[in-house]
Amino acid sequence: MATRVSGVKLERGLMEIERDKFFVNTKVKKVAVFCYTPEVDGQRFDRFMDWSSPENLAKEFSDAIYRASRRTYKYEIVETEIIQDCAPLENMDSWDTKTLRRLISDLNTEPYPRIVFDYGKFIRRYDVLANIADGTWDEVWIFGHPFSGLYQSTMGGPKAFWCQSPKRADTDASDRRFFIMGFDYSRGLGEMLEAFIHRAEATMYEVYRFHPPQFNMWAKFIKTDLSEMGQSAVGTAHRAPNSEKDFHFTNPTPVMSVSAIIEPLS
């Protein structure tokens, strides 16, 4: 049965997804948080720039995922480390704070090379594989300043796959697949949630990679009216069912959707 969609909320069905509030099976994932916050004039970089605290962002993000999942998925932050240095980079020296501030203040001052966070150095320095293997951590979140070269998400471990970035080589010693999320603390919760949605999208593409079209439920789930008129479902991180282009979430034009419900995060 199709339902008319206006904006990002359906006109019916909110009651259909009400969960039993007393018998929710919550899956808990343990997270280690690392924050690269170099010191400038005696202050942490996030405070000097008047940006959000990475620790607060991590809490907001974990709370948002808990609410959005209707209490079925919970992140427990088991370790937080503040690193008073710029992020390590592959094939180049880390920024000094003077250069970093100049790059942030004027992105057109000069060309700069492709910047990639040094994941290998980080994984070795903080013994990530052992901590994943013994269950101390389930995943890792890294908060970096602009120009940290972090991917939104990357995956390591046995049978890791592409997830917004190439899979991490030489990480099978973890014995388990794991994610490393990369967040920029000059941004906000919205960008963090978008990164998580892209991670989920990449995971679902992998799950349904070999399914024939008639059995590919993920392909059906992400349909929009633009991709297949009259057959839209939920859409993607960048497109609602009635979006006419990427990030067009305020379109008041109603369309038909086969989805039962879309509910914005509140």
PDB file of C-alpha atoms in Angstrom:
ATOM      1  CA  MET A   1       0.000   0.000   0.000  1.00  0.00           C
ATOM      2  CA  ALA A   2       1.391   3.392  -0.980  1.00  0.00           C
ATOM      3  CA  THR A   3       1.366   6.393   1.320  1.00  0.00           C
ATOM      4  CA  ARG A   4       1.616  10.064   0.457  1.00  0.00           C
ATOM      5  CA  VAL A   5       4.823  11.722   1.652  1.00  0.00           C
ATOM      6  CA  SER A   6       5.199  15.441   2.268  1.00  0.00           C
ATOM      7  CA  GLY A   7       8.630  16.602   3.385  1.00  0.00           C
ATOM      8  CA  VAL A   8      10.232  13.810   5.420  1.00  0.00           C
ATOM      9  CA  LYS A   9       7.259  12.667   7.482  1.00  0.00           C
ATOM     10  CA  LEU A  10       4.426  10.389   6.385  1.00  0.00           C
ATOM     11  CA  GLU A  11       0.824  11.326   7.023  1.00  0.00           C
ATOM     12  CA  ARG A  12       0.010   8.009   8.708  1.00  0.00           C
ATOM     13  CA  GLY A  13       1.537   5.163  10.555  1.00  0.00           C
ATOM     14  CA  LEU A  14       3.325   6.694  13.541  1.00  0.00           C
ATOM     15  CA  MET A  15       1.500   4.329  15.867  1.00  0.00           C
ATOM     16  CA  GLU A  16       2.540   1.322  13.780  1.00  0.00           C
ATOM     17  CA  ILE A  17       6.141   1.446  14.995  1.00  0.00           C
ATOM     18  CA  GLU A  18       5.507   2.072  18.698  1.00  0.00           C
ATOM     19  CA  ARG A  19       7.688  -0.381  20.597  1.00  0.00           C
ATOM     20  CA  ASP A  20       6.975  -2.086  23.893  1.00  0.00           C
ATOM     21  CA  LYS A  21       8.774   0.281  26.277  1.00  0.00           C
ATOM     22  CA  PHE A  22       9.292  -2.350  28.930  1.00  0.00           C
ATOM     23  CA  PHE A  23      10.817  -5.187  26.887  1.00  0.00           C
ATOM     24  CA  VAL A  24      13.413  -3.647  24.577  1.00  0.00           C
ATOM     25  CA  ASN A  25      16.430  -5.838  23.800  1.00  0.00           C
ATOM     26  CA  THR A  26      19.273  -3.305  23.790  1.00  0.00           C
ATOM     27  CA  LYS A  27      22.552  -4.173  22.078  1.00  0.00           C
ATOM     28  CA  VAL A  28      25.438  -2.390  23.846  1.00  0.00           C
ATOM     29  CA  LYS A  29      28.669  -1.525  22.019  1.00  0.00           C
ATOM     30  CA  LYS A  30      31.785  -0.368  23.865  1.00  0.00           C
ATOM     31  CA  VAL A  31      33.586   2.600  22.333  1.00  0.00           C
ATOM     32  CA  ALA A  32      36.999   4.158  22.819  1.00  0.00           C
ATOM     33  CA  VAL A  33      37.111   7.887  22.016  1.00  0.00           C
ATOM     34  CA  PHE A  34      40.301   9.694  20.977  1.00  0.00           C
ATOM     35  CA  CYS A  35      40.446  13.471  20.552  1.00  0.00           C
ATOM     36  CA  TYR A  36      43.292  15.329  18.819  1.00  0.00           C
ATOM     37  CA  THR A  37      43.219  18.761  20.427  1.00  0.00           C
ATOM     38  CA  PRO A  38      46.588  20.577  20.202  1.00  0.00           C
ATOM     39  CA  GLU A  39      47.276  23.420  22.591  1.00  0.00           C
ATOM     40  CA  VAL A  40      47.178  27.056  21.445  1.00  0.00           C
ATOM     41  CA  ASP A  41      48.005  29.908  23.833  1.00  0.00           C
ATOM     42  CA  GLY A  42      47.424  27.635  26.818  1.00  0.00           C
ATOM     43  CA  GLN A  43      44.033  26.408  25.612  1.00  0.00           C
ATOM     44  CA  ARG A  44      42.787  23.269  23.940  1.00  0.00           C
ATOM     45  CA  PHE A  45      42.263  23.881  20.225  1.00  0.00           C
ATOM     46  CA  ASP A  46      38.493  23.262  20.358  1.00  0.00           C
ATOM     47  CA  ARG A  47      38.127  25.869  23.107  1.00  0.00           C
ATOM     48  CA  PHE A  48      40.494  28.330  21.467  1.00  0.00           C
ATOM     49  CA  MET A  49      38.420  28.153  18.250  1.00  0.00           C
ATOM     50  CA  ASP A  50      35.132  28.225  20.193  1.00  0.00           C
ATOM     51  CA  TRP A  51      34.026  24.900  18.736  1.00  0.00           C
ATOM     52  CA  SER A  52      32.085  22.081  20.332  1.00  0.00           C
ATOM     53  CA  SER A  53      33.829  19.889  22.868  1.00  0.00           C
ATOM     54  CA  PRO A  54      34.599  16.456  21.365  1.00  0.00           C
ATOM     55  CA  GLU A  55      33.567  14.828  24.643  1.00  0.00           C
ATOM     56  CA  ASN A  56      30.168  16.552  24.491  1.00  0.00           C
ATOM     57  CA  LEU A  57      29.733  15.642  20.835  1.00  0.00           C
ATOM     58  CA  ALA A  58      30.483  11.992  21.616  1.00  0.00           C
ATOM     59  CA  LYS A  59      27.812  11.996  24.333  1.00  0.00           C
ATOM     60  CA  GLU A  60      25.272  13.735  22.074  1.00  0.00           C
ATOM     61  CA  PHE A  61      25.969  11.265  19.285  1.00  0.00           C
ATOM     62  CA  SER A  62      25.631   8.170  21.469  1.00  0.00           C
ATOM     63  CA  ASP A  63      22.376   9.539  22.921  1.00  0.00           C
ATOM     64  CA  ALA A  64      21.028  10.304  19.435  1.00  0.00           C
ATOM     65  CA  ILE A  65      21.763   6.788  18.171  1.00  0.00           C
ATOM     66  CA  TYR A  66      20.064   5.351  21.255  1.00  0.00           C
ATOM     67  CA  ARG A  67      16.931   7.442  20.620  1.00  0.00           C
ATOM     68  CA  ALA A  68      16.886   6.872  16.859  1.00  0.00           C
ATOM     69  CA  SER A  69      17.171   3.108  17.347  1.00  0.00           C
ATOM     70  CA  ARG A  70      14.300   3.233  19.835  1.00  0.00           C
ATOM     71  CA  ARG A  71      16.605   2.035  22.594  1.00  0.00           C
ATOM     72  CA  THR A  72      17.737  -1.067  20.709  1.00  0.00           C
ATOM     73  CA  TYR A  73      21.338   0.117  20.107  1.00  0.00           C
ATOM     74  CA  LYS A  74      23.451   1.812  22.722  1.00  0.00           C
ATOM     75  CA  TYR A  75      27.022   3.043  22.717  1.00  0.00           C
ATOM     76  CA  GLU A  76      28.889   2.877  26.005  1.00  0.00           C
ATOM     77  CA  ILE A  77      31.940   5.140  26.024  1.00  0.00           C
ATOM     78  CA  VAL A  78      34.445   3.132  28.050  1.00  0.00           C
ATOM     79  CA  GLU A  79      37.563   5.214  27.414  1.00  0.00           C
ATOM     80  CA  THR A  80      38.306   8.790  26.371  1.00  0.00           C
ATOM     81  CA  GLU A  81      41.815  10.025  25.606  1.00  0.00           C
ATOM     82  CA  ILE A  82      42.672  13.663  24.927  1.00  0.00           C
ATOM     83  CA  ILE A  83      45.778  13.929  22.743  1.00  0.00           C
ATOM     84  CA  GLN A  84      47.377  17.376  22.906  1.00  0.00           C
ATOM     85  CA  ASP A  85      48.811  17.199  19.416  1.00  0.00           C
ATOM     86  CA  CYS A  86      47.765  17.545  15.796  1.00  0.00           C
ATOM     87  CA  ALA A  87      46.588  14.404  14.057  1.00  0.00           C
ATOM     88  CA  PRO A  88      49.300  12.142  12.536  1.00  0.00           C
ATOM     89  CA  LEU A  89      49.332  12.171   8.740  1.00  0.00           C
ATOM     90  CA  GLU A  90      50.523   9.712   6.116  1.00  0.00           C
ATOM     91  CA  ASN A  91      53.553  10.714   4.029  1.00  0.00           C
ATOM     92  CA  MET A  92      53.854  14.166   5.571  1.00  0.00           C
ATOM     93  CA  ASP A  93      54.556  15.820   8.894  1.00  0.00           C
ATOM     94  CA  SER A  94      51.655  16.705  11.157  1.00  0.00           C
ATOM     95  CA  TRP A  95      50.503  20.309  11.000  1.00  0.00           C
ATOM     96  CA  ASP A  96      51.831  22.836  13.453  1.00  0.00           C
ATOM     97  CA  THR A  97      49.053  24.916  14.980  1.00  0.00           C
ATOM     98  CA  LYS A  98      50.132  28.100  13.184  1.00  0.00           C
ATOM     99  CA  THR A  99      49.832  26.472   9.755  1.00  0.00           C
ATOM    100  CA  LEU A 100      46.615  24.746  10.749  1.00  0.00           C
ATOM    101  CA  ARG A 101      45.017  28.016  11.821  1.00  0.00           C
ATOM    102  CA  ARG A 102      46.064  29.666   8.546  1.00  0.00           C
ATOM    103  CA  LEU A 103      44.549  26.831   6.500  1.00  0.00           C
ATOM    104  CA  ILE A 104      41.308  27.036   8.457  1.00  0.00           C
ATOM    105  CA  SER A 105      41.041  30.820   8.146  1.00  0.00           C
ATOM    106  CA  ASP A 106      41.572  30.883   4.375  1.00  0.00           C
ATOM    107  CA  LEU A 107      41.187  27.692   2.387  1.00  0.00           C
ATOM    108  CA  ASN A 108      42.446  29.487  -0.752  1.00  0.00           C
ATOM    109  CA  THR A 109      45.824  30.600   0.566  1.00  0.00           C
ATOM    110  CA  GLU A 110      47.719  27.881  -1.282  1.00  0.00           C
ATOM    111  CA  PRO A 111      47.222  24.401  -2.746  1.00  0.00           C
ATOM    112  CA  TYR A 112      47.711  21.569  -0.296  1.00  0.00           C
ATOM    113  CA  PRO A 113      48.373  17.871  -0.933  1.00  0.00           C
ATOM    114  CA  ARG A 114      45.953  15.015  -0.397  1.00  0.00           C
ATOM    115  CA  ILE A 115      45.717  14.637   3.356  1.00  0.00           C
ATOM    116  CA  VAL A 116      45.223  11.201   4.922  1.00  0.00           C
ATOM    117  CA  PHE A 117      45.201  10.379   8.612  1.00  0.00           C
ATOM    118  CA  ASP A 118      47.890   7.838   9.544  1.00  0.00           C
ATOM    119  CA  TYR A 119      45.636   4.966  10.631  1.00  0.00           C
ATOM    120  CA  GLY A 120      48.529   2.502  10.802  1.00  0.00           C
ATOM    121  CA  LYS A 121      50.420   4.641  13.287  1.00  0.00           C
ATOM    122  CA  PHE A 122      47.298   5.229  15.346  1.00  0.00           C
ATOM    123  CA  ILE A 123      46.352   1.526  15.452  1.00  0.00           C
ATOM    124  CA  ARG A 124      49.845   0.573  16.604  1.00  0.00           C
ATOM    125  CA  ARG A 125      50.190   3.418  19.106  1.00  0.00           C
ATOM    126  CA  TYR A 126      46.958   2.596  20.929  1.00  0.00           C
ATOM    127  CA  ASP A 127      47.038  -1.188  20.535  1.00  0.00           C
ATOM    128  CA  VAL A 128      43.677  -1.111  18.778  1.00  0.00           C
ATOM    129  CA  LEU A 129      43.771  -4.682  17.445  1.00  0.00           C
ATOM    130  CA  ALA A 130      44.393  -6.242  20.868  1.00  0.00           C
ATOM    131  CA  ASN A 131      41.683  -4.137  22.501  1.00  0.00           C
ATOM    132  CA  ILE A 132      39.190  -5.179  19.820  1.00  0.00           C
ATOM    133  CA  ALA A 133      40.267  -8.830  20.005  1.00  0.00           C
ATOM    134  CA  ASP A 134      39.780  -9.145  23.766  1.00  0.00           C
ATOM    135  CA  GLY A 135      36.464  -7.282  23.766  1.00  0.00           C
ATOM    136  CA  THR A 136      37.683  -4.209  25.639  1.00  0.00           C
ATOM    137  CA  TRP A 137      36.427  -2.101  22.721  1.00  0.00           C
ATOM    138  CA  ASP A 138      33.908  -2.822  19.973  1.00  0.00           C
ATOM    139  CA  GLU A 139      34.772   0.232  17.905  1.00  0.00           C
ATOM    140  CA  VAL A 140      36.772   3.444  17.946  1.00  0.00           C
ATOM    141  CA  TRP A 141      35.796   7.086  17.407  1.00  0.00           C
ATOM    142  CA  ILE A 142      38.468   9.613  16.489  1.00  0.00           C
ATOM    143  CA  PHE A 143      37.753  13.335  16.771  1.00  0.00           C
ATOM    144  CA  GLY A 144      40.078  15.497  14.749  1.00  0.00           C
ATOM    145  CA  HIS A 145      40.512  19.129  13.827  1.00  0.00           C
ATOM    146  CA  PRO A 146      39.957  20.235  10.204  1.00  0.00           C
ATOM    147  CA  PHE A 147      42.612  18.849   7.834  1.00  0.00           C
ATOM    148  CA  SER A 148      43.019  15.693   9.919  1.00  0.00           C
ATOM    149  CA  GLY A 149      42.494  13.516   6.853  1.00  0.00           C
ATOM    150  CA  LEU A 150      40.006  11.264   8.637  1.00  0.00           C
ATOM    151  CA  TYR A 151      37.524   9.135   6.726  1.00  0.00           C
ATOM    152  CA  GLN A 152      33.935   9.309   7.958  1.00  0.00           C
ATOM    153  CA  SER A 153      34.226   5.601   8.633  1.00  0.00           C
ATOM    154  CA  THR A 154      36.645   2.804   7.880  1.00  0.00           C
ATOM    155  CA  MET A 155      36.599  -0.914   8.675  1.00  0.00           C
ATOM    156  CA  GLY A 156      39.262  -3.350   9.820  1.00  0.00           C
ATOM    157  CA  GLY A 157      39.444  -6.979  10.836  1.00  0.00           C
ATOM    158  CA  PRO A 158      38.799 -10.283   9.037  1.00  0.00           C
ATOM    159  CA  LYS A 159      36.518  -9.943   5.995  1.00  0.00           C
ATOM    160  CA  ALA A 160      36.379  -6.172   6.317  1.00  0.00           C
ATOM    161  CA  PHE A 161      34.844  -4.382   3.326  1.00  0.00           C
ATOM    162  CA  TRP A 162      34.725  -0.939   1.780  1.00  0.00           C
ATOM    163  CA  CYS A 163      32.854   1.433   4.071  1.00  0.00           C
ATOM    164  CA  GLN A 164      33.243   5.043   2.979  1.00  0.00           C
ATOM    165  CA  SER A 165      36.926   4.173   2.540  1.00  0.00           C
ATOM    166  CA  PRO A 166      39.169   1.226   1.674  1.00  0.00           C
ATOM    167  CA  LYS A 167      39.240  -1.535   4.276  1.00  0.00           C
ATOM    168  CA  ARG A 168      42.199  -1.386   6.665  1.00  0.00           C
ATOM    169  CA  ALA A 169      44.993  -3.730   5.627  1.00  0.00           C
ATOM    170  CA  ASP A 170      46.883  -5.915   8.111  1.00  0.00           C
ATOM    171  CA  THR A 171      44.194  -5.789  10.796  1.00  0.00           C
ATOM    172  CA  ASP A 172      43.101  -9.445  10.913  1.00  0.00           C
ATOM    173  CA  ALA A 173      44.802  -9.822  14.308  1.00  0.00           C
ATOM    174  CA  SER A 174      41.749  -8.130  15.814  1.00  0.00           C
ATOM    175  CA  ASP A 175      39.854 -11.417  15.262  1.00  0.00           C
ATOM    176  CA  ARG A 176      36.721  -9.310  14.728  1.00  0.00           C
ATOM    177  CA  ARG A 177      35.560  -6.762  12.217  1.00  0.00           C
ATOM    178  CA  PHE A 178      35.424  -3.269  13.649  1.00  0.00           C
ATOM    179  CA  PHE A 179      34.722   0.312  12.658  1.00  0.00           C
ATOM    180  CA  ILE A 180      36.785   3.427  13.196  1.00  0.00           C
ATOM    181  CA  MET A 181      34.637   6.539  12.888  1.00  0.00           C
ATOM    182  CA  GLY A 182      36.227   9.880  12.027  1.00  0.00           C
ATOM    183  CA  PHE A 183      34.579  13.082  13.235  1.00  0.00           C
ATOM    184  CA  ASP A 184      35.520  16.745  12.849  1.00  0.00           C
ATOM    185  CA  TYR A 185      34.784  18.667  16.043  1.00  0.00           C
ATOM    186  CA  SER A 186      34.463  21.926  14.125  1.00  0.00           C
ATOM    187  CA  ARG A 187      31.200  20.465  12.823  1.00  0.00           C
ATOM    188  CA  GLY A 188      28.147  19.238  14.739  1.00  0.00           C
ATOM    189  CA  LEU A 189      25.840  16.361  15.549  1.00  0.00           C
ATOM    190  CA  GLY A 190      24.118  16.525  12.161  1.00  0.00           C
ATOM    191  CA  GLU A 191      27.315  15.755  10.270  1.00  0.00           C
ATOM    192  CA  MET A 192      28.114  12.930  12.701  1.00  0.00           C
ATOM    193  CA  LEU A 193      24.721  11.323  12.103  1.00  0.00           C
ATOM    194  CA  GLU A 194      25.149  11.676   8.355  1.00  0.00           C
ATOM    195  CA  ALA A 195      28.491   9.857   8.614  1.00  0.00           C
ATOM    196  CA  PHE A 196      26.773   7.057  10.543  1.00  0.00           C
ATOM    197  CA  ILE A 197      24.013   6.793   7.930  1.00  0.00           C
ATOM    198  CA  HIS A 198      26.635   6.486   5.184  1.00  0.00           C
ATOM    199  CA  ARG A 199      28.274   3.727   7.208  1.00  0.00           C
ATOM    200  CA  ALA A 200      24.925   1.935   7.437  1.00  0.00           C
ATOM    201  CA  GLU A 201      24.351   2.408   3.705  1.00  0.00           C
ATOM    202  CA  ALA A 202      27.757   0.943   2.844  1.00  0.00           C
ATOM    203  CA  THR A 203      27.052  -2.014   5.134  1.00  0.00           C
ATOM    204  CA  MET A 204      23.691  -2.709   3.522  1.00  0.00           C
ATOM    205  CA  TYR A 205      25.175  -2.484   0.021  1.00  0.00           C
ATOM    206  CA  GLU A 206      27.602  -5.210   1.112  1.00  0.00           C
ATOM    207  CA  VAL A 207      24.847  -7.348   2.657  1.00  0.00           C
ATOM    208  CA  TYR A 208      22.803  -7.275  -0.554  1.00  0.00           C
ATOM    209  CA  ARG A 209      25.713  -7.165  -3.000  1.00  0.00           C
ATOM    210  CA  PHE A 210      24.952 -10.532  -4.617  1.00  0.00           C
ATOM    211  CA  HIS A 211      21.157 -10.486  -4.381  1.00  0.00           C
ATOM    212  CA  PRO A 212      19.255 -10.440  -7.686  1.00  0.00           C
ATOM    213  CA  PRO A 213      17.146  -7.306  -8.215  1.00  0.00           C
ATOM    214  CA  GLN A 214      13.856  -8.939  -7.288  1.00  0.00           C
ATOM    215  CA  PHE A 215      15.258  -9.982  -3.897  1.00  0.00           C
ATOM    216  CA  ASN A 216      17.357  -6.895  -3.187  1.00  0.00           C
ATOM    217  CA  MET A 217      15.371  -5.313  -0.393  1.00  0.00           C
ATOM    218  CA  TRP A 218      18.016  -2.646   0.153  1.00  0.00           C
ATOM    219  CA  ALA A 219      17.638  -1.382  -3.408  1.00  0.00           C
ATOM    220  CA  LYS A 220      13.891  -1.183  -2.815  1.00  0.00           C
ATOM    221  CA  PHE A 221      14.372   0.576   0.548  1.00  0.00           C
ATOM    222  CA  ILE A 222      16.426   3.467  -0.885  1.00  0.00           C
ATOM    223  CA  LYS A 223      14.171   4.258  -3.844  1.00  0.00           C
ATOM    224  CA  THR A 224      13.048   7.850  -4.255  1.00  0.00           C
ATOM    225  CA  ASP A 225      10.401   9.320  -6.511  1.00  0.00           C
ATOM    226  CA  LEU A 226      13.207  10.795  -8.592  1.00  0.00           C
ATOM    227  CA  SER A 227      14.790   7.373  -9.193  1.00  0.00           C
ATOM    228  CA  GLU A 228      11.487   5.542  -9.766  1.00  0.00           C
ATOM    229  CA  MET A 229       8.335   7.615  -9.926  1.00  0.00           C
ATOM    230  CA  GLY A 230       5.497   6.342  -7.783  1.00  0.00           C
ATOM    231  CA  GLN A 231       7.675   3.676  -6.142  1.00  0.00           C
ATOM    232  CA  SER A 232       9.650   5.677  -3.576  1.00  0.00           C
ATOM    233  CA  ALA A 233      10.376   4.131  -0.189  1.00  0.00           C
ATOM    234  CA  VAL A 234      12.621   5.680   2.478  1.00  0.00           C
ATOM    235  CA  GLY A 235      15.444   7.216   0.426  1.00  0.00           C
ATOM    236  CA  THR A 236      19.060   7.803   1.402  1.00  0.00           C
ATOM    237  CA  ALA A 237      21.200  10.043   3.593  1.00  0.00           C
ATOM    238  CA  HIS A 238      21.130  12.675   0.856  1.00  0.00           C
ATOM    239  CA  ARG A 239      17.627  12.255  -0.538  1.00  0.00           C
ATOM    240  CA  ALA A 240      14.177  12.014   1.028  1.00  0.00           C
ATOM    241  CA  PRO A 241      11.467  10.178  -0.940  1.00  0.00           C
ATOM    242  CA  ASN A 242      10.391  13.429  -2.596  1.00  0.00           C
ATOM    243  CA  SER A 243      13.794  15.128  -2.990  1.00  0.00           C
ATOM    244  CA  GLU A 244      14.498  16.574  -6.431  1.00  0.00           C
ATOM    245  CA  LYS A 245      18.255  16.734  -5.762  1.00  0.00           C
ATOM    246  CA  ASP A 246      20.759  15.941  -3.035  1.00  0.00           C
ATOM    247  CA  PHE A 247      20.022  17.518   0.372  1.00  0.00           C
ATOM    248  CA  HIS A 248      16.594  18.689  -0.763  1.00  0.00           C
ATOM    249  CA  PHE A 249      14.737  17.873   2.459  1.00  0.00           C
ATOM    250  CA  THR A 250      12.249  20.762   2.541  1.00  0.00           C
ATOM    251  CA  ASN A 251      10.295  19.964  -0.622  1.00  0.00           C
ATOM    252  CA  PRO A 252       6.578  20.309   0.275  1.00  0.00           C
ATOM    253  CA  THR A 253       5.439  18.387  -2.820  1.00  0.00           C
ATOM    254  CA  PRO A 254       3.774  15.101  -1.777  1.00  0.00           C
ATOM    255  CA  VAL A 255       4.716  11.856  -3.525  1.00  0.00           C
ATOM    256  CA  MET A 256       3.579   8.263  -3.239  1.00  0.00           C
ATOM    257  CA  SER A 257       5.665   5.946  -1.062  1.00  0.00           C
ATOM    258  CA  VAL A 258       5.515   2.215  -0.404  1.00  0.00           C
ATOM    259  CA  SER A 259       7.153   2.741   2.970  1.00  0.00           C
ATOM    260  CA  ALA A 260       5.078   2.292   6.113  1.00  0.00           C
ATOM    261  CA  ILE A 261       6.652   5.135   8.067  1.00  0.00           C
ATOM    262  CA  ILE A 262       9.285   7.832   8.056  1.00  0.00           C
ATOM    263  CA  GLU A 263       9.758   9.680  11.312  1.00  0.00           C
ATOM    264  CA  PRO A 264      12.283  12.485  11.848  1.00  0.00           C
ATOM    265  CA  LEU A 265      14.659  12.257  14.809  1.00  0.00           C
ATOM    266  CA  SER A 266      13.311  14.266  17.742  1.00  0.00           C
TER     267      SER A 266
END
